[in-house]
XYZ file of C-alpha atoms in Angstrom:
456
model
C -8.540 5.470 -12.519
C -8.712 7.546 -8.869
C -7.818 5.614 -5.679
C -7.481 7.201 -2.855
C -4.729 5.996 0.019
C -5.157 5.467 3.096
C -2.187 5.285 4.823
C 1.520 6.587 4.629
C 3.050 3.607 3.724
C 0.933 3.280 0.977
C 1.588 6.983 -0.544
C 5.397 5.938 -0.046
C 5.443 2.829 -1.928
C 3.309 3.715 -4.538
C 5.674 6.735 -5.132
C 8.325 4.582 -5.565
C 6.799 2.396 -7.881
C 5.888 6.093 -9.973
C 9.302 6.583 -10.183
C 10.992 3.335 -10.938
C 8.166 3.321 -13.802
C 8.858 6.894 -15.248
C 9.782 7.057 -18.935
C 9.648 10.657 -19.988
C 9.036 12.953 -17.271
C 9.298 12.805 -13.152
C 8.150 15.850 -12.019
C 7.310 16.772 -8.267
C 6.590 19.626 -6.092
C 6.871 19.879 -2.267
C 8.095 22.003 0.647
C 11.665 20.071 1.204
C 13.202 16.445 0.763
C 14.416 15.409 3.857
C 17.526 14.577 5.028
C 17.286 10.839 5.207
C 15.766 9.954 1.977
C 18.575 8.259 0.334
C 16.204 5.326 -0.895
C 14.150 7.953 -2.776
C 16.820 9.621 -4.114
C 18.693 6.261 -5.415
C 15.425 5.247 -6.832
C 15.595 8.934 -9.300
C 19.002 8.286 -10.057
C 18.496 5.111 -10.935
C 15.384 5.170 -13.229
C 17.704 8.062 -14.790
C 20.541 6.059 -15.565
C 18.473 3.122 -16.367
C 16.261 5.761 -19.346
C 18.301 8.247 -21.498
C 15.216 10.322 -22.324
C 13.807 10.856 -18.813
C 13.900 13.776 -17.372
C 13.375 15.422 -13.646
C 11.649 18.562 -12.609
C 11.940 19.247 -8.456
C 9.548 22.662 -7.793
C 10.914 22.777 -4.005
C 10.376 25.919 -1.533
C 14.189 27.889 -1.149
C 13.998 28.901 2.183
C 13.009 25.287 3.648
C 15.484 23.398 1.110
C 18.523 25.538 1.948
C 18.676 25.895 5.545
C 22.447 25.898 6.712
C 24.306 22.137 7.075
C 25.278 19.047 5.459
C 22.206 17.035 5.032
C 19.892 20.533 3.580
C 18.022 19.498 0.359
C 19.895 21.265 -1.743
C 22.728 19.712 -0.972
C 21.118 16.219 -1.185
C 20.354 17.270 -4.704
C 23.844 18.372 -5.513
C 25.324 14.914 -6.540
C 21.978 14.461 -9.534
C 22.534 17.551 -11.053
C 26.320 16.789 -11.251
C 25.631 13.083 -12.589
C 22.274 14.563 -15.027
C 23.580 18.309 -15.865
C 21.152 18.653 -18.648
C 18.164 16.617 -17.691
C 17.407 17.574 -13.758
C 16.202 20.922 -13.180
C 15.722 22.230 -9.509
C 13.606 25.337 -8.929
C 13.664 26.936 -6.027
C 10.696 29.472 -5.021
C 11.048 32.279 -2.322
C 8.375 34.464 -0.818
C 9.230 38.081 -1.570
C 7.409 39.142 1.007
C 10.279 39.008 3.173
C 13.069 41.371 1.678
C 14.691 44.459 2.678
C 16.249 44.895 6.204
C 14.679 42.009 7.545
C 15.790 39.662 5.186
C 19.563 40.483 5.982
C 18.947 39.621 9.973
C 15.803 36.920 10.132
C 17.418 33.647 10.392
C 16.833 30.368 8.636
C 14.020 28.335 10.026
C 12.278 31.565 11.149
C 12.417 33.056 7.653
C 10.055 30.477 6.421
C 7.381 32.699 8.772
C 7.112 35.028 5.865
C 5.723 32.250 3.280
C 6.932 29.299 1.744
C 5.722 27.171 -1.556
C 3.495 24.865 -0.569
C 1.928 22.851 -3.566
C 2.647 18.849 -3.194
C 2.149 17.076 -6.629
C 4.116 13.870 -7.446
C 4.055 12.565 -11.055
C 5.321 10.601 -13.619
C 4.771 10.577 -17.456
C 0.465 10.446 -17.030
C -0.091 9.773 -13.513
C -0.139 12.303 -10.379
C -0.661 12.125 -6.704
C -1.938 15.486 -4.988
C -1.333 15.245 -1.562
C -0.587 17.231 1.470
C 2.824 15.464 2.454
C 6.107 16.645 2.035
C 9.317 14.612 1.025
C 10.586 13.295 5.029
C 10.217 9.708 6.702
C 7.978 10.831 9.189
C 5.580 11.467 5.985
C 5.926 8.148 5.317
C 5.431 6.396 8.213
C 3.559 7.606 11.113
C 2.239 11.222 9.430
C -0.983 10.871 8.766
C -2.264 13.051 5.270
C -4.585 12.312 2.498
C -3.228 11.247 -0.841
C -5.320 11.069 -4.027
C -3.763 9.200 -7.062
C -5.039 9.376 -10.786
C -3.562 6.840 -13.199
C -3.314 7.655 -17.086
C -4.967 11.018 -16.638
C -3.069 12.838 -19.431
C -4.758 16.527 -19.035
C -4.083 16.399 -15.089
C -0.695 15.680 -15.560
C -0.270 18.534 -18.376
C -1.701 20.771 -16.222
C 0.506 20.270 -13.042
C 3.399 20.045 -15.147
C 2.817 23.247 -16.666
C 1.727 24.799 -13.127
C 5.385 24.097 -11.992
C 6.877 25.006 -15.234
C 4.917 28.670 -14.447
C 6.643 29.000 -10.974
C 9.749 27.862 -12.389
C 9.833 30.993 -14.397
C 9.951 33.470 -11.058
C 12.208 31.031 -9.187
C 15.903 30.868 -8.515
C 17.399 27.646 -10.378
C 20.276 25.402 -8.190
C 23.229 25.069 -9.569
C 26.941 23.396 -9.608
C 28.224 26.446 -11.240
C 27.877 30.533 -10.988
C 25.307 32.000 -12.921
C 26.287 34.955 -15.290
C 22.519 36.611 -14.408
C 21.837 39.702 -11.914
C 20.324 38.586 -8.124
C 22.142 35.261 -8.833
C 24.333 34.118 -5.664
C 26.437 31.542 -3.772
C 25.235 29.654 -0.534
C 27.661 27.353 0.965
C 28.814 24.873 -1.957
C 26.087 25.853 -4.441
C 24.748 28.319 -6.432
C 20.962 29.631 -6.832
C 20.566 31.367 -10.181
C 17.809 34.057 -10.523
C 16.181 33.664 -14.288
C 15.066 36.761 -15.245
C 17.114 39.677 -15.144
C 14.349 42.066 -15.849
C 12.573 41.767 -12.130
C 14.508 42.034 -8.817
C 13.676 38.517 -6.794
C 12.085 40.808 -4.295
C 9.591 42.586 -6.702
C 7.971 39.394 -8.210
C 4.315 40.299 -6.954
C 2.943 41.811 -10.307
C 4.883 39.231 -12.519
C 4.081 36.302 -10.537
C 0.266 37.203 -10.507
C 0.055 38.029 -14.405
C 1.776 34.609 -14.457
C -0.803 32.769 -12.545
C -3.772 34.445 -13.760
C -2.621 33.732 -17.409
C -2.034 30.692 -17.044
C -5.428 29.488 -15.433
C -7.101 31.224 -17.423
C -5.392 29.173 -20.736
C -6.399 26.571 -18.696
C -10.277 26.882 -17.991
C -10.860 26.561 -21.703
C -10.986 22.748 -20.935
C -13.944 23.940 -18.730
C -12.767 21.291 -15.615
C -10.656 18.428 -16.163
C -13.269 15.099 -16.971
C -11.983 12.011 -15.341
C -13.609 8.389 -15.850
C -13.445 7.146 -12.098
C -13.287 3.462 -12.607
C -10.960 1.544 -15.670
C -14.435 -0.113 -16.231
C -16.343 3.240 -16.943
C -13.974 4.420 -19.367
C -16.970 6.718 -21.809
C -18.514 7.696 -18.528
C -16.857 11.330 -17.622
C -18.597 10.976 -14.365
C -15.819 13.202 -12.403
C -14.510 16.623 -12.714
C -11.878 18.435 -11.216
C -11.238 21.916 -11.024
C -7.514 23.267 -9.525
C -7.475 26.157 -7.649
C -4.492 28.213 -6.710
C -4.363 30.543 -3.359
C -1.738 33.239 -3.725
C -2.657 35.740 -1.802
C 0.715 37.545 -1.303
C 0.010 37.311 -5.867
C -3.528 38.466 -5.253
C -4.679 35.380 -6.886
C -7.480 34.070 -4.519
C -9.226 31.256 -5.962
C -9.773 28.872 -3.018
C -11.965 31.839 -0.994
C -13.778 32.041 -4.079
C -14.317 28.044 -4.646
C -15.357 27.955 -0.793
C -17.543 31.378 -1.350
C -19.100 29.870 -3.787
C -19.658 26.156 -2.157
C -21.068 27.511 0.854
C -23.625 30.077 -1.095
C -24.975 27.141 -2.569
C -25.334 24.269 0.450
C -28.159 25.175 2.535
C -30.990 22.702 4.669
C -33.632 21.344 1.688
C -37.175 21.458 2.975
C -40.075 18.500 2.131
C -37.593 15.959 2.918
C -37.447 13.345 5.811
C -35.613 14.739 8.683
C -32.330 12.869 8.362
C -31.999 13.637 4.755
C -32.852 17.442 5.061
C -29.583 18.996 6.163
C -26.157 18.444 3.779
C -23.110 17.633 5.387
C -19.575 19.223 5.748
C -16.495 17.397 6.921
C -13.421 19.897 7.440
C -9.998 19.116 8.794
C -6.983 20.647 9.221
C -3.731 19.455 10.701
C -2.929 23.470 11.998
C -6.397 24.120 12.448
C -6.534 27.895 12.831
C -9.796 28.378 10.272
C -9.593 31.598 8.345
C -12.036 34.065 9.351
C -13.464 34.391 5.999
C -14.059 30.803 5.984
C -15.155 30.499 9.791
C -17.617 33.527 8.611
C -18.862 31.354 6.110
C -19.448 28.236 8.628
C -21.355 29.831 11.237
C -23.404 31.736 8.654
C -24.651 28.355 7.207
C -27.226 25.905 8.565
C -25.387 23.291 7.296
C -23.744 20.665 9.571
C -20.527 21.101 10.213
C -18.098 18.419 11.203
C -14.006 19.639 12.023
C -11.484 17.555 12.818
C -8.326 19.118 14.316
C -4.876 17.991 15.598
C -4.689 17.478 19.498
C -1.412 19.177 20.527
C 0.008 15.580 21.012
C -0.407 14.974 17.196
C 0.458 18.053 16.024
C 3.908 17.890 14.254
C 5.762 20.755 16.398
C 4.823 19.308 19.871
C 8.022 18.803 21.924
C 9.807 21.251 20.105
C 12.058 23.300 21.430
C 12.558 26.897 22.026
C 9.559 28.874 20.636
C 8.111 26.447 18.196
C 7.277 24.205 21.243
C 4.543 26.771 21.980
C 3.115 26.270 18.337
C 0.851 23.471 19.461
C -0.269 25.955 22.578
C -1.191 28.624 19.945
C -3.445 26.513 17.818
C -4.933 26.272 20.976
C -5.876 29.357 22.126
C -7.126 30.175 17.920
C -9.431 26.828 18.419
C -11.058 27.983 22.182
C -11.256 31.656 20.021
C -13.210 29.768 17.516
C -15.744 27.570 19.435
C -16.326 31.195 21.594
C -17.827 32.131 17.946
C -19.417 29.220 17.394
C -21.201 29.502 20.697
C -22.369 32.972 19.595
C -23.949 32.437 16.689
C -26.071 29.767 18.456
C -24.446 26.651 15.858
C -23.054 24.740 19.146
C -23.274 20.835 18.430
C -27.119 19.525 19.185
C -28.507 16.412 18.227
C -26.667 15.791 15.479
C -26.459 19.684 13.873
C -24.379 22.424 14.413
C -20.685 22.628 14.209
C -18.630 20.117 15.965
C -15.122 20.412 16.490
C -12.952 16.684 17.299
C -9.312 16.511 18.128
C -7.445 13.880 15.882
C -4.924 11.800 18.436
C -3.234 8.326 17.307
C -0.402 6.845 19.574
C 3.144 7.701 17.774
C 1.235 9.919 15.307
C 1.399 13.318 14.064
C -1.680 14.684 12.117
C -1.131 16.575 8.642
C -4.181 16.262 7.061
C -6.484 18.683 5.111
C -9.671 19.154 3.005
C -13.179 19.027 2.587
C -15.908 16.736 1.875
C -19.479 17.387 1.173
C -22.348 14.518 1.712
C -25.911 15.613 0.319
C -26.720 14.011 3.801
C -25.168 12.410 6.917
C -26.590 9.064 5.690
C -24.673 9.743 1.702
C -21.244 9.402 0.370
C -19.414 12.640 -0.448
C -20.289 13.881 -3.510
C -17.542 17.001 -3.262
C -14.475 17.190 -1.821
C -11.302 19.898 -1.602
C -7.909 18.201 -1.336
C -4.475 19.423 -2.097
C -2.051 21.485 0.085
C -3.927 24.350 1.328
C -4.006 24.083 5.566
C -7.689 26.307 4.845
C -6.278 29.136 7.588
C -4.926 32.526 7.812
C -1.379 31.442 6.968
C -2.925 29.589 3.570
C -4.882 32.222 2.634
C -2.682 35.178 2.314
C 0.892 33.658 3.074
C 1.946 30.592 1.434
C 1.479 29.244 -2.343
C -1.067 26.667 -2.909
C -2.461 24.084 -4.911
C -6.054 22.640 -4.280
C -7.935 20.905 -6.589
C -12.168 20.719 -6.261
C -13.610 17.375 -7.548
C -16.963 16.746 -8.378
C -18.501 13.458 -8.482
C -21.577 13.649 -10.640
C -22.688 9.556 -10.683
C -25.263 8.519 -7.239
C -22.729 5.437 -6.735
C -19.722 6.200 -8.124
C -16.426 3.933 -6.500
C -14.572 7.470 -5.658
C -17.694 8.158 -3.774
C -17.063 5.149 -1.348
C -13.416 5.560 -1.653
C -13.870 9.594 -0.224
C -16.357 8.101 2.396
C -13.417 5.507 3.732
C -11.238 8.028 3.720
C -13.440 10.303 6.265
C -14.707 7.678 8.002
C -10.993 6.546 9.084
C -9.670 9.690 10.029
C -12.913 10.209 12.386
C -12.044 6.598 13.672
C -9.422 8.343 16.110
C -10.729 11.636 16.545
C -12.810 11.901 19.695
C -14.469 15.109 21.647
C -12.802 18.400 21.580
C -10.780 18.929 25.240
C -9.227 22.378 24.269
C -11.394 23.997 26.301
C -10.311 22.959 29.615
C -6.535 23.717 28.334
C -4.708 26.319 30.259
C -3.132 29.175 27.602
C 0.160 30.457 28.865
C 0.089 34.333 29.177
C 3.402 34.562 26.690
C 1.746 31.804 24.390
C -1.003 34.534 24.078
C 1.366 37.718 23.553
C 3.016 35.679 20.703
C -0.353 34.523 18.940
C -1.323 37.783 18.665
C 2.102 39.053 17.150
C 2.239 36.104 14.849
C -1.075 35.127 14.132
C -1.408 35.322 10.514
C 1.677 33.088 10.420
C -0.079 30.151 11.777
């Protein structure tokens, strides 16, 4: 059984309900937990209380989770290791792309510029959500994302759990207690234990990518992962799913061959009506900074080409302060840099073709979302779409850790189809025309995108 959410409330509760259901295994991956989630939290400690044979696996991002103060997440997390010592195991991964000199005198926050783990799966036992939302209230509330939840989907499950269990192996571990191992160390009133003594934290690049490619490659013998999309079509494998992992700090650069690949193969079909002729491509991104492979592959393609982008009001660092206020400014400048391109390879928006690019704006909101859908034609359901964690930009490509999955809908009126068509339909509900261009670009806001642009 798919469904796919709508809203944040939804994602939240039915999280919670994952959770107070778990029997065997909870296992989740995200950026952080944030510091006022004490209802999630009590509802792990209690389901693990309540069932002497569960367990809990956290795959969490170091940098992000152990930022200094009280309420970091590792901190949060100290009190269910204490209470579960033998069944709660917290990995921590962190980028080794930032080491040396400048690991000694970049400060927290700002160290998370150098790449972070960014995979978001939440499961229990047989179920899993993939998502693009992190562990924080404003995730659950007035963040808009997609979330995608698959119900007794044993093989999904396997595989995510093994993805993490992969990571976990070039991780640190948190702990209540010292570890006896090299590159193992104290931070505040806990300790991060490094696992393998064998490879310096910093030099995890050929380990990590022998990892990864061994492990997708055990994988790929399933050929796809078949899901029935409907408990009423239960012989009827009329989905499949393919993950994809973007590492490109690992070398391991699945997603630009996925979208390679995709694009290749979607082109305008002659001998049919006019309406039906040309396929159609929904993209969005809440940091919309598209990666120039990617925007190579877009303005390449006859197909039409719908983006929907964050307006700096809805874009989650707008009214920060100090240098992260101009974040929203930058993303900016990279969109006016990308409709210049459009506009020279003659794709501007025209009677329904093209590429047009939409600014996502909802009063109160902030805009997170990512992916892709593919329609044979405007008038069709998606028959494709790409959802996970990956933002589809520079940053995604080459600097973070992702998780994506591809799923293919192979019936003409299957329920995901409508479901996927919903889903695009709503977010385009509050995104209207593009206004980026009439947007002044501070001088320094320039100066800094330019130093910093494969961060965004």
């Amino acid at each position: 059984m798919i469904t796919v959410l709508r809203e944040p409330t939804d994602f939240y509760g039915l999280l919670l309900d994952m959770i107070r259901r778990a029997e065997q295994r909870i296992f989740i991956s995200s950026l952080y937990i944030g510091s006022a989630e004490s209802e999630l939290i009590e509802a792990i400690q209690k389901s693990l209380s309540e069932k002497p044979s569960l367990r809990l696996h956290l795959q969490l991002d170091l940098n992000r989770s152990t930022r200094p103060g009280v309420s970091s997440t590792a901190k949060i997390l100290l009190p269910l290791l204490q209470e579960f010592p033998d069944r709660v195991t917290v990995s921590m991964f962190r980028s080794p792309s930032l080491r040396g000199f400048l690991a000694k005198i970049v400060p927290p926050r700002f160290n998370e510029g150098w790449g972070t783990w960014h995979a978001k799966i939440y499961g229990v036992d047989d179920e899993v959500i993939i998502s693009g939302a992190n562990l924080n209230k404003s995730y659950f509330t007035n963040r808009q994302d997609r979330y995608i939840h698959f119900a007794n989907q044993p093989s999904l499950a396997q595989y995510c759990f093994n993805f993490l269990q992969t990571i976990s192996t070039f991780s640190y571990r948190l702990s209540t207690k010292p570890g006896a191992e090299p590159h193992s160390y104290q931070q505040e009133n806990y300790f991060l234990d490094w696992p393998d003594p064998q490879t310096h934290p910093h030099e995890i690049h050929v380990k990590a990518q022998e990892a990864l490619s061994a492990f997708q490659l055990s994988q790929r013998t399933i050929h796809g992962i078949q899901i029935p999309s409907s408990s009423n079509n239960l012989d009827s494998n009329d989905v499949l799913l393919f993950p994809i992992i973007q590492a490109g700090q690992f070398n391991i650069r699945e997603e630009e061959s996925a979208l390679s690949l995709l694009f290749r193969n979607l082109h305008a079909s002659e001998g049919r009506p006019a309406e039906q002729r040309r396929p159609l491509i929904d993209l969005t991104s809440g940091y919309f900074g598209l990666y120039v492979a990617y925007q190579n592959l877009v303005l390449a393609n006859d197909v039409t080409t719908r983006i929907i982008a964050a307006s700096p009001k809805a874009n989650g660092f707008y009214g920060s302060k100090g240098i992260s206020g101009r974040i929203p400014e930058g993303y900016t400048l990279l969109e006016q840099q990308f409709m210049t391109a459009v506009k020279r390879a003659g794709r501007l928006w025209k009677q329904g073709t093209g590429v047009q690019l939409t600014e996502w704006e909802k009063d109160g909101w902030t805009y997170h979302a990512k992916g892709i859908w593919v329609s044979p034609s405007p008038s069709s359901p998606p028959v494709l779409t790409l959802f996970g964690s990956t933002n589809l930009n520079s940053r995604s490509a080459h600097i973070d850790t992702e998780l994506s999955f591809v799923m293919i809908l192979q019936g003409d009126s299957s329920p995901v189809q409508k479901q996927l068509k919903d889903e695009i339909d709503g977010l385009r509900v509050h995104a209207s025309g593009w206004k980026g261009g009439q947007r002044n670009v501070r001088l320094w806001t320039k100066v800094i995108v330019r130093l910093v642009k494969g961060m965004l």
